[in-house]
Amino acid sequence: FPDEILELRPELLKDGRICPSEPFWLEFIERKTDEFFTDFPGFAGMVSSAGSTEGKASRAQGKCGCALCARTSLEEWYHGIITALHAATARHGKRLAVRDFAYKPADHAPLIRAVARAPAEVAFCVKATPHDFYLTFPHNPAIRPMARPLWVEYDTMGQFHGWGLFPGLVLDDIAHRLGHAAANGAEGVSFRVEWERINDFWSLDTLNEVNLIAGAALAAGDGADAQAACQGWLAAHGHPPRAAAPLARVLLRAAAILRAALYLDGFVMADNSMYPRSLQRAWWGMEVRDALHTWQPERAHAMRLPRRRVNALIAAKTAARDDMAALAAELRAGEAEFGAALHARLVAIFDRFEIYVAGFALCAEVCVRARWADPAWADDAPAPADGVAFAETIDRL
């Protein structure tokens, strides 16, 4: 919303915070949506993330502590927004879909209940995994049979597996997620191709376009395999068809390495596929913002760090580093399989990829050794030699 709204409606600010529960917002949302479809009648409908914490007046942020917020449940707040959106879209004969986006189960369950109260024609657009597109997370619990259209959403750009700058064909995950969704009554899928934080860049600029090709084939019921998806990409970009099998092999290996490099035993160590900015940021991401154990409670104690666990976590990262070094070396020697132009592109990507994965191995080792040195988390204390190894790892990083 434009900031002028707060000047026109000063009652929306309470103790310096925006109150999301004031009824004005429902009027504003309905009028704004009505105006949009009046101005742009060619649109078929809209998808709205009612549960997102990223809106300036999102109740999911939990910042306003006024009496009105205290007596308005989160479910009622979601229901009010959905009702306002539906009033405007229905008036214009347009389609409304509510997009599932919630960081925690405590925010997720009220959204699911609010959607259940909406008119039956309102679709529910559900991310394949809860919270965000994390490869290691379980299926989204919102994917289940329901008395309304169910769509599933999948990210092909790779916000949490390399952004396409470091590509990987996650065909096994796409097939796994779409199969689960179809078995639970999903009738459609949308593929995300970009991230709003990065302008003028999307999966179609990268080798991760192969994920979109594979996903589209699976969604259409045609089935897909890695080689066929790569064949489609090669044909679209003028590369020799003989490269399909080796390219599929490379991208499948790369996807497995990305999963091992960017996640710490399934926990989201990477910060939107970037190195963590600090020790605190890394652990906050794994344990608070992107906490796997909020969706899999049985993993709550997985970050305890006896020596054997420290060694296993570091060994997994070292293996990913070595696998990527081997893959990059193989690519440098493989021009005949790919043709000169594609080979040059792959070598440039995977030379950087090798550094990227090696950096994650060092980040992970620093994070784990630092946590191990804290008696609150370690089940057995590190020895003096471990302190020396820690210092050496920091120097390498």
GROMACS .gro file of C-alpha atoms in nm:
model
  397
    1PHE     CA    1   0.000   0.000   0.000
    2PRO     CA    2   0.119   0.358  -0.054
    3ASP     CA    3   0.259   0.526   0.256
    4GLU     CA    4   0.012   0.811   0.209
    5ILE     CA    5  -0.253   0.575   0.347
    6LEU     CA    6  -0.095   0.616   0.692
    7GLU     CA    7  -0.124   0.995   0.663
    8LEU     CA    8  -0.488   0.973   0.556
    9ARG     CA    9  -0.571   0.716   0.824
   10PRO     CA   10  -0.359   0.788   1.132
   11GLU     CA   11  -0.566   0.542   1.337
   12LEU     CA   12  -0.386   0.262   1.151
   13LEU     CA   13  -0.073   0.336   1.354
   14LYS     CA   14  -0.078   0.226   1.716
   15ASP     CA   15   0.227   0.283   1.934
   16GLY     CA   16   0.425   0.337   1.617
   17ARG     CA   17   0.322   0.004   1.461
   18ILE     CA   18   0.080  -0.064   1.178
   19CYS     CA   19  -0.233  -0.235   1.303
   20PRO     CA   20  -0.332  -0.504   1.051
   21SER     CA   21  -0.670  -0.573   1.213
   22GLU     CA   22  -0.839  -0.238   1.150
   23PRO     CA   23  -1.145  -0.296   0.926
   24PHE     CA   24  -1.024  -0.025   0.688
   25TRP     CA   25  -0.781  -0.275   0.534
   26LEU     CA   26  -1.062  -0.501   0.415
   27GLU     CA   27  -1.233  -0.211   0.243
   28PHE     CA   28  -0.900  -0.104   0.094
   29ILE     CA   29  -0.823  -0.455  -0.035
   30GLU     CA   30  -1.166  -0.498  -0.194
   31ARG     CA   31  -1.158  -0.156  -0.361
   32LYS     CA   32  -0.801  -0.202  -0.482
   33THR     CA   33  -0.884  -0.542  -0.634
   34ASP     CA   34  -1.202  -0.405  -0.793
   35GLU     CA   35  -1.006  -0.119  -0.945
   36PHE     CA   36  -0.743  -0.355  -1.082
   37PHE     CA   37  -0.993  -0.570  -1.273
   38THR     CA   38  -1.176  -0.261  -1.396
   39ASP     CA   39  -0.852  -0.127  -1.542
   40PHE     CA   40  -0.723  -0.464  -1.668
   41PRO     CA   41  -1.026  -0.677  -1.763
   42GLY     CA   42  -0.815  -0.920  -1.966
   43PHE     CA   43  -0.670  -1.088  -1.658
   44ALA     CA   44  -0.826  -1.424  -1.577
   45GLY     CA   45  -0.788  -1.389  -1.202
   46MET     CA   46  -0.539  -1.347  -0.922
   47VAL     CA   47  -0.332  -1.545  -0.673
   48SER     CA   48  -0.284  -1.383  -0.332
   49SER     CA   49  -0.045  -1.480  -0.050
   50ALA     CA   50  -0.274  -1.398   0.238
   51GLY     CA   51  -0.047  -1.565   0.492
   52SER     CA   52   0.281  -1.402   0.391
   53THR     CA   53   0.478  -1.222   0.661
   54GLU     CA   54   0.631  -1.002   0.393
   55GLY     CA   55   0.343  -0.757   0.355
   56LYS     CA   56   0.376  -0.423   0.532
   57ALA     CA   57   0.054  -0.483   0.724
   58SER     CA   58   0.076  -0.858   0.774
   59ARG     CA   59  -0.086  -0.995   1.084
   60ALA     CA   60   0.151  -1.293   1.060
   61GLN     CA   61   0.433  -1.063   1.172
   62GLY     CA   62   0.270  -1.038   1.515
   63LYS     CA   63   0.401  -0.685   1.576
   64CYS     CA   64   0.086  -0.502   1.683
   65GLY     CA   65  -0.029  -0.580   2.034
   66CYS     CA   66  -0.347  -0.371   2.045
   67ALA     CA   67  -0.675  -0.491   2.191
   68LEU     CA   68  -0.829  -0.535   1.846
   69CYS     CA   69  -0.548  -0.767   1.734
   70ALA     CA   70  -0.572  -0.955   2.064
   71ARG     CA   71  -0.937  -1.040   2.009
   72THR     CA   72  -0.908  -1.108   1.634
   73SER     CA   73  -0.780  -1.459   1.570
   74LEU     CA   74  -0.537  -1.523   1.290
   75GLU     CA   75  -0.796  -1.741   1.121
   76GLU     CA   76  -1.050  -1.457   1.128
   77TRP     CA   77  -0.792  -1.215   0.989
   78TYR     CA   78  -0.712  -1.450   0.700
   79HIS     CA   79  -1.082  -1.511   0.645
   80GLY     CA   80  -1.149  -1.138   0.624
   81ILE     CA   81  -0.884  -1.086   0.360
   82ILE     CA   82  -0.999  -1.383   0.152
   83THR     CA   83  -1.361  -1.262   0.174
   84ALA     CA   84  -1.264  -0.911   0.058
   85LEU     CA   85  -1.061  -1.047  -0.234
   86HIS     CA   86  -1.337  -1.286  -0.336
   87ALA     CA   87  -1.603  -1.014  -0.328
   88ALA     CA   88  -1.408  -0.813  -0.586
   89THR     CA   89  -1.295  -1.101  -0.807
   90ALA     CA   90  -1.645  -1.256  -0.815
   91ARG     CA   91  -1.796  -0.921  -0.908
   92HIS     CA   92  -1.581  -0.922  -1.222
   93GLY     CA   93  -1.624  -1.294  -1.292
   94LYS     CA   94  -1.257  -1.360  -1.219
   95ARG     CA   95  -1.080  -1.651  -1.053
   96LEU     CA   96  -0.930  -1.624  -0.703
   97ALA     CA   97  -0.661  -1.855  -0.570
   98VAL     CA   98  -0.517  -1.824  -0.220
   99ARG     CA   99  -0.148  -1.903  -0.210
  100ASP     CA  100  -0.019  -2.098   0.085
  101PHE     CA  101   0.274  -1.921   0.249
  102ALA     CA  102   0.348  -1.953   0.619
  103TYR     CA  103   0.674  -1.978   0.809
  104LYS     CA  104   0.549  -2.190   1.099
  105PRO     CA  105   0.272  -2.445   1.165
  106ALA     CA  106   0.111  -2.198   1.408
  107ASP     CA  107   0.054  -1.962   1.113
  108HIS     CA  108  -0.017  -2.239   0.865
  109ALA     CA  109  -0.307  -2.414   1.038
  110PRO     CA  110  -0.523  -2.098   1.069
  111LEU     CA  111  -0.470  -2.023   0.700
  112ILE     CA  112  -0.582  -2.373   0.604
  113ARG     CA  113  -0.895  -2.333   0.820
  114ALA     CA  114  -0.969  -1.992   0.669
  115VAL     CA  115  -0.941  -2.129   0.315
  116ALA     CA  116  -1.180  -2.409   0.411
  117ARG     CA  117  -1.441  -2.143   0.492
  118ALA     CA  118  -1.408  -1.971   0.152
  119PRO     CA  119  -1.652  -2.034  -0.134
  120ALA     CA  120  -1.585  -2.363  -0.311
  121GLU     CA  121  -1.463  -2.198  -0.632
  122VAL     CA  122  -1.168  -2.035  -0.452
  123ALA     CA  123  -0.861  -2.242  -0.535
  124PHE     CA  124  -0.586  -2.324  -0.288
  125CYS     CA  125  -0.238  -2.287  -0.439
  126VAL     CA  126  -0.003  -2.481  -0.213
  127LYS     CA  127   0.375  -2.491  -0.214
  128ALA     CA  128   0.512  -2.841  -0.262
  129THR     CA  129   0.698  -2.810   0.069
  130PRO     CA  130   0.598  -2.615   0.380
  131HIS     CA  131   0.737  -2.265   0.432
  132ASP     CA  132   0.950  -2.260   0.117
  133PHE     CA  133   1.103  -2.465  -0.162
  134TYR     CA  134   1.353  -2.661   0.047
  135LEU     CA  135   1.454  -2.990  -0.116
  136THR     CA  136   1.501  -3.165   0.218
  137PHE     CA  137   1.166  -3.074   0.373
  138PRO     CA  138   0.866  -3.310   0.395
  139HIS     CA  139   0.559  -3.272   0.178
  140ASN     CA  140   0.341  -2.974   0.262
  141PRO     CA  141   0.071  -3.095   0.503
  142ALA     CA  142  -0.177  -2.865   0.325
  143ILE     CA  143  -0.164  -3.099   0.024
  144ARG     CA  144  -0.462  -3.321   0.093
  145PRO     CA  145  -0.803  -3.392  -0.060
  146MET     CA  146  -1.036  -3.095  -0.026
  147ALA     CA  147  -1.367  -2.966  -0.156
  148ARG     CA  148  -1.209  -2.701  -0.379
  149PRO     CA  149  -0.953  -2.682  -0.662
  150LEU     CA  150  -0.605  -2.765  -0.535
  151TRP     CA  151  -0.296  -2.645  -0.720
  152VAL     CA  152   0.062  -2.715  -0.625
  153GLU     CA  153   0.354  -2.475  -0.674
  154TYR     CA  154   0.716  -2.569  -0.749
  155ASP     CA  155   1.026  -2.352  -0.792
  156THR     CA  156   1.234  -2.419  -1.105
  157MET     CA  157   1.477  -2.130  -1.062
  158GLY     CA  158   1.646  -2.290  -0.764
  159GLN     CA  159   1.631  -2.022  -0.496
  160PHE     CA  160   1.741  -2.289  -0.249
  161HIS     CA  161   1.951  -2.504  -0.480
  162GLY     CA  162   2.193  -2.277  -0.661
  163TRP     CA  163   1.973  -2.016  -0.834
  164GLY     CA  164   2.059  -2.167  -1.172
  165LEU     CA  165   2.396  -1.998  -1.152
  166PHE     CA  166   2.496  -2.339  -1.017
  167PRO     CA  167   2.250  -2.568  -1.195
  168GLY     CA  168   2.113  -2.907  -1.106
  169LEU     CA  169   1.836  -3.123  -1.248
  170VAL     CA  170   1.606  -3.203  -0.955
  171LEU     CA  171   1.389  -3.437  -1.158
  172ASP     CA  172   1.354  -3.692  -0.878
  173ASP     CA  173   1.221  -3.427  -0.644
  174ILE     CA  174   0.980  -3.281  -0.903
  175ALA     CA  175   0.839  -3.625  -0.978
  176HIS     CA  176   0.814  -3.708  -0.606
  177ARG     CA  177   0.632  -3.383  -0.523
  178LEU     CA  178   0.396  -3.382  -0.820
  179GLY     CA  179   0.313  -3.748  -0.770
  180HIS     CA  180   0.219  -3.683  -0.409
  181ALA     CA  181   0.011  -3.381  -0.507
  182ALA     CA  182  -0.175  -3.569  -0.780
  183ALA     CA  183  -0.248  -3.856  -0.542
  184ASN     CA  184  -0.411  -3.604  -0.308
  185GLY     CA  185  -0.636  -3.446  -0.567
  186ALA     CA  186  -0.427  -3.161  -0.710
  187GLU     CA  187  -0.557  -3.063  -1.051
  188GLY     CA  188  -0.287  -2.816  -1.153
  189VAL     CA  189   0.069  -2.703  -1.096
  190SER     CA  190   0.240  -2.368  -1.131
  191PHE     CA  191   0.614  -2.344  -1.180
  192ARG     CA  192   0.795  -2.046  -1.036
  193VAL     CA  193   1.065  -1.919  -1.272
  194GLU     CA  194   1.213  -1.620  -1.084
  195TRP     CA  195   1.268  -1.464  -0.746
  196GLU     CA  196   1.148  -1.111  -0.674
  197ARG     CA  197   1.478  -1.007  -0.514
  198ILE     CA  198   1.672  -1.049  -0.840
  199ASN     CA  199   1.569  -0.836  -1.136
  200ASP     CA  200   1.596  -0.940  -1.502
  201PHE     CA  201   1.696  -1.299  -1.430
  202TRP     CA  202   1.494  -1.619  -1.439
  203SER     CA  203   1.531  -1.992  -1.489
  204LEU     CA  204   1.499  -1.956  -1.866
  205ASP     CA  205   1.838  -1.779  -1.866
  206THR     CA  206   2.005  -2.081  -1.707
  207LEU     CA  207   2.049  -2.455  -1.737
  208ASN     CA  208   1.777  -2.486  -1.474
  209GLU     CA  209   1.534  -2.432  -1.760
  210VAL     CA  210   1.571  -2.811  -1.787
  211ASN     CA  211   1.375  -2.836  -1.460
  212LEU     CA  212   1.091  -2.638  -1.616
  213ILE     CA  213   1.092  -2.861  -1.925
  214ALA     CA  214   1.086  -3.175  -1.713
  215GLY     CA  215   0.819  -3.038  -1.480
  216ALA     CA  216   0.594  -2.934  -1.767
  217ALA     CA  217   0.616  -3.282  -1.918
  218LEU     CA  218   0.529  -3.444  -1.586
  219ALA     CA  219   0.240  -3.201  -1.527
  220ALA     CA  220   0.100  -3.277  -1.871
  221GLY     CA  221   0.100  -3.648  -1.791
  222ASP     CA  222   0.363  -3.723  -2.053
  223GLY     CA  223   0.621  -3.849  -1.808
  224ALA     CA  224   0.978  -3.731  -1.820
  225ASP     CA  225   1.327  -3.858  -1.787
  226ALA     CA  226   1.647  -3.663  -1.752
  227GLN     CA  227   1.774  -3.734  -2.101
  228ALA     CA  228   1.446  -3.633  -2.266
  229ALA     CA  229   1.438  -3.307  -2.071
  230CYS     CA  230   1.795  -3.230  -2.171
  231GLN     CA  231   1.712  -3.322  -2.531
  232GLY     CA  232   1.438  -3.058  -2.531
  233TRP     CA  233   1.672  -2.795  -2.388
  234LEU     CA  234   1.948  -2.872  -2.639
  235ALA     CA  235   1.707  -2.849  -2.932
  236ALA     CA  236   1.570  -2.515  -2.810
  237HIS     CA  237   1.920  -2.367  -2.781
  238GLY     CA  238   2.083  -2.508  -3.092
  239HIS     CA  239   2.321  -2.753  -2.928
  240PRO     CA  240   2.399  -3.101  -3.068
  241PRO     CA  241   2.152  -3.375  -2.967
  242ARG     CA  242   2.437  -3.613  -2.885
  243ALA     CA  243   2.497  -3.407  -2.571
  244ALA     CA  244   2.164  -3.513  -2.410
  245ALA     CA  245   2.292  -3.817  -2.221
  246PRO     CA  246   2.614  -3.660  -2.086
  247LEU     CA  247   2.434  -3.336  -1.997
  248ALA     CA  248   2.167  -3.530  -1.805
  249ARG     CA  249   2.438  -3.721  -1.622
  250VAL     CA  250   2.618  -3.397  -1.526
  251LEU     CA  251   2.305  -3.213  -1.410
  252LEU     CA  252   2.178  -3.507  -1.203
  253ARG     CA  253   2.517  -3.536  -1.030
  254ALA     CA  254   2.521  -3.161  -0.975
  255ALA     CA  255   2.178  -3.169  -0.809
  256ALA     CA  256   2.292  -3.437  -0.563
  257ILE     CA  257   2.604  -3.236  -0.481
  258LEU     CA  258   2.402  -2.917  -0.429
  259ARG     CA  259   2.175  -3.092  -0.183
  260ALA     CA  260   2.476  -3.219   0.011
  261ALA     CA  261   2.658  -2.884   0.000
  262LEU     CA  262   2.379  -2.636   0.081
  263TYR     CA  263   2.199  -2.833   0.353
  264LEU     CA  264   2.344  -2.963   0.680
  265ASP     CA  265   2.187  -3.306   0.723
  266GLY     CA  266   1.866  -3.164   0.580
  267PHE     CA  267   1.875  -2.834   0.771
  268VAL     CA  268   1.889  -2.514   0.563
  269MET     CA  269   2.243  -2.390   0.621
  270ALA     CA  270   2.264  -2.178   0.305
  271ASP     CA  271   2.110  -1.831   0.302
  272ASN     CA  272   1.906  -1.830  -0.021
  273SER     CA  273   2.184  -2.043  -0.175
  274MET     CA  274   2.451  -1.799  -0.054
  275TYR     CA  275   2.712  -1.859   0.214
  276PRO     CA  276   2.582  -1.774   0.563
  277ARG     CA  277   2.683  -1.419   0.655
  278SER     CA  278   2.785  -1.515   1.007
  279LEU     CA  279   2.783  -1.802   1.253
  280GLN     CA  280   2.477  -1.654   1.418
  281ARG     CA  281   2.299  -1.618   1.084
  282ALA     CA  282   2.372  -1.979   0.990
  283TRP     CA  283   2.234  -2.126   1.313
  284TRP     CA  284   1.941  -1.883   1.322
  285GLY     CA  285   1.847  -1.998   0.972
  286MET     CA  286   1.869  -2.365   1.064
  287GLU     CA  287   1.694  -2.338   1.399
  288VAL     CA  288   1.453  -2.043   1.370
  289ARG     CA  289   1.375  -1.896   1.029
  290ASP     CA  290   1.399  -2.210   0.815
  291ALA     CA  291   1.368  -2.464   1.093
  292LEU     CA  292   1.318  -2.816   0.961
  293HIS     CA  293   1.219  -2.945   1.303
  294THR     CA  294   0.909  -2.723   1.317
  295TRP     CA  295   0.770  -2.942   1.037
  296GLN     CA  296   0.946  -3.262   1.148
  297PRO     CA  297   0.947  -3.252   1.529
  298GLU     CA  298   1.142  -3.575   1.547
  299ARG     CA  299   1.446  -3.381   1.416
  300ALA     CA  300   1.445  -3.137   1.710
  301HIS     CA  301   1.754  -3.291   1.870
  302ALA     CA  302   1.945  -3.346   1.547
  303MET     CA  303   2.179  -3.056   1.614
  304ARG     CA  304   2.326  -3.212   1.927
  305LEU     CA  305   2.694  -3.256   1.855
  306PRO     CA  306   2.880  -3.552   1.997
  307ARG     CA  307   3.216  -3.613   1.830
  308ARG     CA  308   3.083  -3.881   1.597
  309ARG     CA  309   2.818  -3.640   1.468
  310VAL     CA  310   3.068  -3.359   1.418
  311ASN     CA  311   3.288  -3.594   1.218
  312ALA     CA  312   2.994  -3.721   1.010
  313LEU     CA  313   2.870  -3.371   0.923
  314ILE     CA  314   3.216  -3.254   0.821
  315ALA     CA  315   3.278  -3.574   0.623
  316ALA     CA  316   2.954  -3.524   0.426
  317LYS     CA  317   3.061  -3.175   0.322
  318THR     CA  318   3.410  -3.293   0.233
  319ALA     CA  319   3.259  -3.565   0.015
  320ALA     CA  320   3.043  -3.307  -0.167
  321ARG     CA  321   3.352  -3.093  -0.225
  322ASP     CA  322   3.547  -3.388  -0.364
  323ASP     CA  323   3.257  -3.500  -0.584
  324MET     CA  324   3.229  -3.155  -0.737
  325ALA     CA  325   3.604  -3.131  -0.795
  326ALA     CA  326   3.590  -3.465  -0.979
  327LEU     CA  327   3.288  -3.358  -1.184
  328ALA     CA  328   3.452  -3.029  -1.285
  329ALA     CA  329   3.766  -3.214  -1.389
  330GLU     CA  330   3.565  -3.459  -1.600
  331LEU     CA  331   3.385  -3.172  -1.770
  332ARG     CA  332   3.708  -2.999  -1.861
  333ALA     CA  333   3.810  -3.314  -2.050
  334GLY     CA  334   3.474  -3.373  -2.219
  335GLU     CA  335   3.454  -3.134  -2.513
  336ALA     CA  336   3.384  -3.407  -2.766
  337GLU     CA  337   3.057  -3.502  -2.592
  338PHE     CA  338   2.912  -3.152  -2.579
  339GLY     CA  339   3.039  -2.953  -2.875
  340ALA     CA  340   3.263  -2.650  -2.840
  341ALA     CA  341   3.005  -2.385  -2.744
  342LEU     CA  342   2.821  -2.587  -2.478
  343HIS     CA  343   3.148  -2.727  -2.345
  344ALA     CA  344   3.288  -2.376  -2.294
  345ARG     CA  345   2.972  -2.272  -2.110
  346LEU     CA  346   2.978  -2.578  -1.885
  347VAL     CA  347   3.346  -2.542  -1.801
  348ALA     CA  348   3.295  -2.177  -1.704
  349ILE     CA  349   2.999  -2.270  -1.481
  350PHE     CA  350   3.158  -2.573  -1.315
  351ASP     CA  351   3.494  -2.409  -1.251
  352ARG     CA  352   3.302  -2.158  -1.036
  353PHE     CA  353   3.081  -2.438  -0.906
  354GLU     CA  354   3.388  -2.616  -0.769
  355ILE     CA  355   3.486  -2.307  -0.567
  356TYR     CA  356   3.126  -2.257  -0.452
  357VAL     CA  357   3.096  -2.609  -0.307
  358ALA     CA  358   3.442  -2.595  -0.150
  359GLY     CA  359   3.337  -2.274   0.024
  360PHE     CA  360   3.026  -2.438   0.164
  361ALA     CA  361   3.234  -2.725   0.299
  362LEU     CA  362   3.447  -2.474   0.490
  363CYS     CA  363   3.144  -2.273   0.609
  364ALA     CA  364   2.984  -2.589   0.742
  365GLU     CA  365   3.300  -2.703   0.920
  366VAL     CA  366   3.340  -2.362   1.087
  367CYS     CA  367   2.974  -2.360   1.193
  368VAL     CA  368   2.989  -2.713   1.334
  369ARG     CA  369   3.321  -2.670   1.513
  370ALA     CA  370   3.209  -2.340   1.664
  371ARG     CA  371   2.889  -2.497   1.796
  372TRP     CA  372   3.082  -2.799   1.924
  373ALA     CA  373   3.302  -2.568   2.129
  374ASP     CA  374   2.994  -2.445   2.317
  375PRO     CA  375   2.930  -2.673   2.620
  376ALA     CA  376   2.557  -2.608   2.590
  377TRP     CA  377   2.551  -2.801   2.262
  378ALA     CA  378   2.838  -3.048   2.283
  379ASP     CA  379   2.786  -3.390   2.438
  380ASP     CA  380   3.162  -3.439   2.461
  381ALA     CA  381   3.417  -3.160   2.473
  382PRO     CA  382   3.662  -3.101   2.187
  383ALA     CA  383   4.026  -3.178   2.257
  384PRO     CA  384   4.311  -2.928   2.211
  385ALA     CA  385   4.385  -3.080   1.871
  386ASP     CA  386   4.029  -2.995   1.766
  387GLY     CA  387   4.096  -2.631   1.850
  388VAL     CA  388   4.397  -2.637   1.620
  389ALA     CA  389   4.184  -2.790   1.342
  390PHE     CA  390   3.922  -2.519   1.399
  391ALA     CA  391   4.181  -2.242   1.359
  392GLU     CA  392   4.315  -2.402   1.040
  393THR     CA  393   3.964  -2.426   0.897
  394ILE     CA  394   3.901  -2.056   0.966
  395ASP     CA  395   4.226  -1.972   0.788
  396ARG     CA  396   4.126  -2.178   0.482
  397LEU     CA  397   3.784  -2.018   0.474
   0.00000   0.00000   0.00000
